[in-house]
PDB file of C-alpha atoms in Angstrom:
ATOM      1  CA  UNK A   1       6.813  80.290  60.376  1.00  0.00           C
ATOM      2  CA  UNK A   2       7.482  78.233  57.755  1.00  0.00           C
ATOM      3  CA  UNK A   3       9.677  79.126  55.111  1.00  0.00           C
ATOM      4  CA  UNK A   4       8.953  78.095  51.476  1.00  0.00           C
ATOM      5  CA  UNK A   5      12.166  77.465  48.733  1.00  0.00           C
ATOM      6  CA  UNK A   6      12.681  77.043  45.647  1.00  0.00           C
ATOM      7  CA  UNK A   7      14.909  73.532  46.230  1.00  0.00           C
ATOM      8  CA  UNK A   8      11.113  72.497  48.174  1.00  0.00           C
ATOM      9  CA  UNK A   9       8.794  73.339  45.563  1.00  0.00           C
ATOM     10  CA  UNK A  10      10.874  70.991  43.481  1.00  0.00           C
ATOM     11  CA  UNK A  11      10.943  68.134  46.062  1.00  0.00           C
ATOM     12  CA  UNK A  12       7.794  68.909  46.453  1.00  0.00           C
ATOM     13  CA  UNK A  13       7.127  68.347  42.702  1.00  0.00           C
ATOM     14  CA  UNK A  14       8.553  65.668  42.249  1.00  0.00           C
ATOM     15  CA  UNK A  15       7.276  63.625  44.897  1.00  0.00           C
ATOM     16  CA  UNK A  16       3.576  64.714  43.766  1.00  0.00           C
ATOM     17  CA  UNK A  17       4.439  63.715  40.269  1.00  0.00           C
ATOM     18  CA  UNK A  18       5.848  60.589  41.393  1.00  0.00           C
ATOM     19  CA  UNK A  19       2.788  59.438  43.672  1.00  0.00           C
ATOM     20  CA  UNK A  20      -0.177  61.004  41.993  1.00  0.00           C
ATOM     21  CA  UNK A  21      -0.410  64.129  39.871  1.00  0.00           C
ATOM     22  CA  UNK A  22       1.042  62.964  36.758  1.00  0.00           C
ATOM     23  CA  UNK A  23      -2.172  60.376  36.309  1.00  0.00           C
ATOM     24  CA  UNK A  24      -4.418  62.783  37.547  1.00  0.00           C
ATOM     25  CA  UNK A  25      -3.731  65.310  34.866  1.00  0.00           C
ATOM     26  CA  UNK A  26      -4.007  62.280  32.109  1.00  0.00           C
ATOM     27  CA  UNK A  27      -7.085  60.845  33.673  1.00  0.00           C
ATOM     28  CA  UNK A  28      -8.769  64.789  34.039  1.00  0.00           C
ATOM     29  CA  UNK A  29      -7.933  65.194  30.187  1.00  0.00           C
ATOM     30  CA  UNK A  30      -5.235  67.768  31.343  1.00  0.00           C
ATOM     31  CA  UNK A  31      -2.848  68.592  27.761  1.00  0.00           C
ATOM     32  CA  UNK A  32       0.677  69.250  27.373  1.00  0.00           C
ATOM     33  CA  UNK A  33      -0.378  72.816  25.845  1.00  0.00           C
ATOM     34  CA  UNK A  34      -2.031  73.205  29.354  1.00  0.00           C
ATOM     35  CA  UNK A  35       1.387  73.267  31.189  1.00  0.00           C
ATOM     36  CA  UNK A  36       3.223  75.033  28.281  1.00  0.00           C
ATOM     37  CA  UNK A  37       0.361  77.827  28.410  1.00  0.00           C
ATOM     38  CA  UNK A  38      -0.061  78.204  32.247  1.00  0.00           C
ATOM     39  CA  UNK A  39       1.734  81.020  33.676  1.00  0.00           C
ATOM     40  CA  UNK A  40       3.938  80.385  36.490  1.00  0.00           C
ATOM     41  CA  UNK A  41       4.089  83.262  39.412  1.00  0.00           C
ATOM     42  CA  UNK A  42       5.573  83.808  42.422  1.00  0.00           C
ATOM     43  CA  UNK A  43       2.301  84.265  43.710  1.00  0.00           C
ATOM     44  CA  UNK A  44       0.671  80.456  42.708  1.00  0.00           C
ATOM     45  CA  UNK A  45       4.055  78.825  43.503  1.00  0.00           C
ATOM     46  CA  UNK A  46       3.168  80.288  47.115  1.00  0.00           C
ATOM     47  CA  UNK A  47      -0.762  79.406  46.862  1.00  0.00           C
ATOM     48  CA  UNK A  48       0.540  76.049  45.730  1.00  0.00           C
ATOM     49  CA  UNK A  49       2.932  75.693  48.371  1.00  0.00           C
ATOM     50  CA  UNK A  50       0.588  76.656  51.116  1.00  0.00           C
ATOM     51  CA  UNK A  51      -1.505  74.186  50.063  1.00  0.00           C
ATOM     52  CA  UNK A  52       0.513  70.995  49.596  1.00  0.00           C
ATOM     53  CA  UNK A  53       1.843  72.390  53.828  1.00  0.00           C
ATOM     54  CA  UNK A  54      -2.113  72.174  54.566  1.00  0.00           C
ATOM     55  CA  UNK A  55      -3.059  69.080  52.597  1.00  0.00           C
ATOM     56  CA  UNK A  56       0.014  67.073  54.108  1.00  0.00           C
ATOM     57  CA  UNK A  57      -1.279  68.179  57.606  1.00  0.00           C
ATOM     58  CA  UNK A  58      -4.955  67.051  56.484  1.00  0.00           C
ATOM     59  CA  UNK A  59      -3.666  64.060  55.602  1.00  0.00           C
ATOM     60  CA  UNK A  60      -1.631  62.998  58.684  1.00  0.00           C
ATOM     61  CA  UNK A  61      -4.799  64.036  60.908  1.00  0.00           C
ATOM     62  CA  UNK A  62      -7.264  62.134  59.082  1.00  0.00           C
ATOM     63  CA  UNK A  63      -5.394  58.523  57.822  1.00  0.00           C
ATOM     64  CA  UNK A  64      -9.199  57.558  56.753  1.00  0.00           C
ATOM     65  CA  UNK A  65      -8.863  60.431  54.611  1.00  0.00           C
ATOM     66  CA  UNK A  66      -5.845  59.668  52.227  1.00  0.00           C
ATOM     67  CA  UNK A  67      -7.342  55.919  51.903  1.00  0.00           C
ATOM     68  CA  UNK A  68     -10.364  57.004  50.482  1.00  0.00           C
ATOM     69  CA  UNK A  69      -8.935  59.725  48.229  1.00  0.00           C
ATOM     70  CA  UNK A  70      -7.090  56.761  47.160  1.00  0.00           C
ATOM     71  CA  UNK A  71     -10.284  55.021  46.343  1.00  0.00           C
ATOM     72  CA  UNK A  72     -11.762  57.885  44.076  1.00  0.00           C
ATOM     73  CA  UNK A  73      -8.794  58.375  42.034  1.00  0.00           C
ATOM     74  CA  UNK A  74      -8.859  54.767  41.021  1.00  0.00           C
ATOM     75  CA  UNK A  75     -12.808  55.453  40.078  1.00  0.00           C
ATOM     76  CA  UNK A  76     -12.725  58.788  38.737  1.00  0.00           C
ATOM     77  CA  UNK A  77      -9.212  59.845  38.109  1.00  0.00           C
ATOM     78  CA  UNK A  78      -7.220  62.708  40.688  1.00  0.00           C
ATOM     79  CA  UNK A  79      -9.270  65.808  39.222  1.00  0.00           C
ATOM     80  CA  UNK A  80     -12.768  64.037  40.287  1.00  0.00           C
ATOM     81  CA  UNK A  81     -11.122  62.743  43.911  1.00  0.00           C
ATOM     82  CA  UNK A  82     -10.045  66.025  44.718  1.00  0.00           C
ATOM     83  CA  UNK A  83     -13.209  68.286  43.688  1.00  0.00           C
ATOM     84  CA  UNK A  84     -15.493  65.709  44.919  1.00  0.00           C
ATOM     85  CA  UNK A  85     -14.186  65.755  48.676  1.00  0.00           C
ATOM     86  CA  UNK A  86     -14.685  68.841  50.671  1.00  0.00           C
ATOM     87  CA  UNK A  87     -12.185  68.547  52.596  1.00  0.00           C
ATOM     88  CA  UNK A  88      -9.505  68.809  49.941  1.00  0.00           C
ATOM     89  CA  UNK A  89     -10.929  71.531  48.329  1.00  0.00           C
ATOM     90  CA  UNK A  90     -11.283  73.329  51.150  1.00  0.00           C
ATOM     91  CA  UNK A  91      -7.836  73.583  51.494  1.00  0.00           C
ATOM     92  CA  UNK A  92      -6.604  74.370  47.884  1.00  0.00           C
ATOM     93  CA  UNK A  93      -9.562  76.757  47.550  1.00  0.00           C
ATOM     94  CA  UNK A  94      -8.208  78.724  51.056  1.00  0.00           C
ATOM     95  CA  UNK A  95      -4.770  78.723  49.017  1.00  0.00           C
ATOM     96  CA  UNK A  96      -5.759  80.367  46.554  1.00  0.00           C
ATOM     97  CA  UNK A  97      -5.855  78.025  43.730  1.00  0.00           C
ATOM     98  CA  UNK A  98      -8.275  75.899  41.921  1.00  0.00           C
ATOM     99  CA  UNK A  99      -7.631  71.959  41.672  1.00  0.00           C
ATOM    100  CA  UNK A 100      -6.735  71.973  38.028  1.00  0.00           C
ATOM    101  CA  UNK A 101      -3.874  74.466  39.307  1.00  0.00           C
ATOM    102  CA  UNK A 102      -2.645  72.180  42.027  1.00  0.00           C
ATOM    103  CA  UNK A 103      -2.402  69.835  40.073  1.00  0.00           C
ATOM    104  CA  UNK A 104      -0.353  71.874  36.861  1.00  0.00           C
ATOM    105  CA  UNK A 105       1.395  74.082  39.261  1.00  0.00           C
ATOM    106  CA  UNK A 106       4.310  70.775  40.278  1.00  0.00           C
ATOM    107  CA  UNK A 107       4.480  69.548  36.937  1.00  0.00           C
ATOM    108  CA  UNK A 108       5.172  72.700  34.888  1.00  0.00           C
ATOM    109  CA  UNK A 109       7.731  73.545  37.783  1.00  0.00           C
ATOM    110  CA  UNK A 110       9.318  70.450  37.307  1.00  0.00           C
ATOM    111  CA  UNK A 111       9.563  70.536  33.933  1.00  0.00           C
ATOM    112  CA  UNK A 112      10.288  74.134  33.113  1.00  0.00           C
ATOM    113  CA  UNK A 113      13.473  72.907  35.892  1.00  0.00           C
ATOM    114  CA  UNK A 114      14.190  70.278  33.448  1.00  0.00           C
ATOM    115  CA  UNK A 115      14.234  72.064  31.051  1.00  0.00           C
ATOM    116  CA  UNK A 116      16.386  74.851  32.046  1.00  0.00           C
ATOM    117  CA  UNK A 117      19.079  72.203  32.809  1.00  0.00           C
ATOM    118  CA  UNK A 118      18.468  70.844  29.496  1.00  0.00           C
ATOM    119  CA  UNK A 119      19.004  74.660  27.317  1.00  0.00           C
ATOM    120  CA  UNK A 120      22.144  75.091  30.065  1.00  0.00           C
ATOM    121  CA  UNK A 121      23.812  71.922  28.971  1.00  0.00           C
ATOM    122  CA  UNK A 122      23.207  72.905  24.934  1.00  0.00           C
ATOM    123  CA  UNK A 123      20.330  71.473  24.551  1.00  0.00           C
ATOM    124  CA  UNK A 124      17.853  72.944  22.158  1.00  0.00           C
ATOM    125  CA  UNK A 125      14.574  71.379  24.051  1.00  0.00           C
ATOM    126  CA  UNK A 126      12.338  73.796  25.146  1.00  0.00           C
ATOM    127  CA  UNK A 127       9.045  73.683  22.345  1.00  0.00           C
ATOM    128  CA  UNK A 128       6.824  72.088  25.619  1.00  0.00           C
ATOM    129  CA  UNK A 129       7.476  75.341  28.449  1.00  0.00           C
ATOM    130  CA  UNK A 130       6.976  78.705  27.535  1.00  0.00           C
ATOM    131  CA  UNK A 131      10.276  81.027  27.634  1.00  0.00           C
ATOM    132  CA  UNK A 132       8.045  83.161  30.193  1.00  0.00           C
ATOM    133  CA  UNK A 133       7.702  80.295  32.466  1.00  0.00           C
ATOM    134  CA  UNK A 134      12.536  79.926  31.689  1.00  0.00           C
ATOM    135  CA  UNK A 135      12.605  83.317  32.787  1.00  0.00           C
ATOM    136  CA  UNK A 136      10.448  82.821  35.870  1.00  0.00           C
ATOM    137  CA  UNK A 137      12.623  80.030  36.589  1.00  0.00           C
ATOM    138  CA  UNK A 138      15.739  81.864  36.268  1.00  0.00           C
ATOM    139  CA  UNK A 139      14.372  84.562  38.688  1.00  0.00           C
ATOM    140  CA  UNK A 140      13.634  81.961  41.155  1.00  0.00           C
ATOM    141  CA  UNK A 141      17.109  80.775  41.030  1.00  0.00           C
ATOM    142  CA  UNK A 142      18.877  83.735  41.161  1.00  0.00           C
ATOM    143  CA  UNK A 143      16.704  84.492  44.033  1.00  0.00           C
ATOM    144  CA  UNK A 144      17.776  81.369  45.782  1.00  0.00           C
ATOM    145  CA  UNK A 145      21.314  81.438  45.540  1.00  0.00           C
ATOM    146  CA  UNK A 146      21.883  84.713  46.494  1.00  0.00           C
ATOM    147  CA  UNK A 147      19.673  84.119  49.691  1.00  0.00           C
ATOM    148  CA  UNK A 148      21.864  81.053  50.255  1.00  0.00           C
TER     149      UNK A 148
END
């Protein structure tokens, strides 16, 4: 069975900001206010997570696959490339979610992790998560370390 964290949904974040979500939320005319308004739950973390397990298996079975999502997001930006192949939406509507929310769901992780470390270190950043979205976080972590 496979066995989600919370150290995973931020690797996971990351790397899917790194390679493609970031542009996809510019190029589908995603906001800032839609990260600081969406509301993180345990429940789409897991829809989310279940998702990015399928779509990494879709990928490795069908190499023809990634290359041409590859090809739409240069044309029509991550939102169009993912809604326009059945395949992919297949798999994040099974999850759960919709594509705008796979695509929100690892940034507003990573960055309500950011800034948590930020408002732990003094910082006074904060104005672009909600304090809903802290709390969640908080959860999550206590959750984690007292599993580990």
């Amino acid at each position: 069975m496979h066995k989600m964290s919370l150290k995973r949904i931020l690797v996971s974040s990351l790397v899917c900001l790194s390679s493609v979500a970031t542009a996809g939320l510019a190029q589908s005319g995603a906001k800032d206010t839609d990260q600081k308004n969406y509301k993180l739950s345990m429940e789409k973390i897991k829809a989310y997570d279940s998702a990015m397990v399928k779509m990494k298996a879709l990928f490795a079975s069908d190499p023809a696959l990634q290359n041409s999502m590859m090809e739409a997001m240069k044309k029509g930006g991550m939102m169009a490339a993912l809604e326009n192949n059945q395949k992919t939406m297949a798999v994040i509507k099974a999850s759960g979610i919709s594509a705008q929310e796979f695509l929100i769901i690892p940034s507003c992780v990573q960055i309500t992790a950011s800034v948590y470390n930020s408002q732990s270190q003094g910082s006074v950043m904060g104005a672009m998560v909600s304090q809903e979205n802290i709390a969640f976080y908080v959860t999550l972590r206590i959750r984690r370390n007292s599993i580990e």
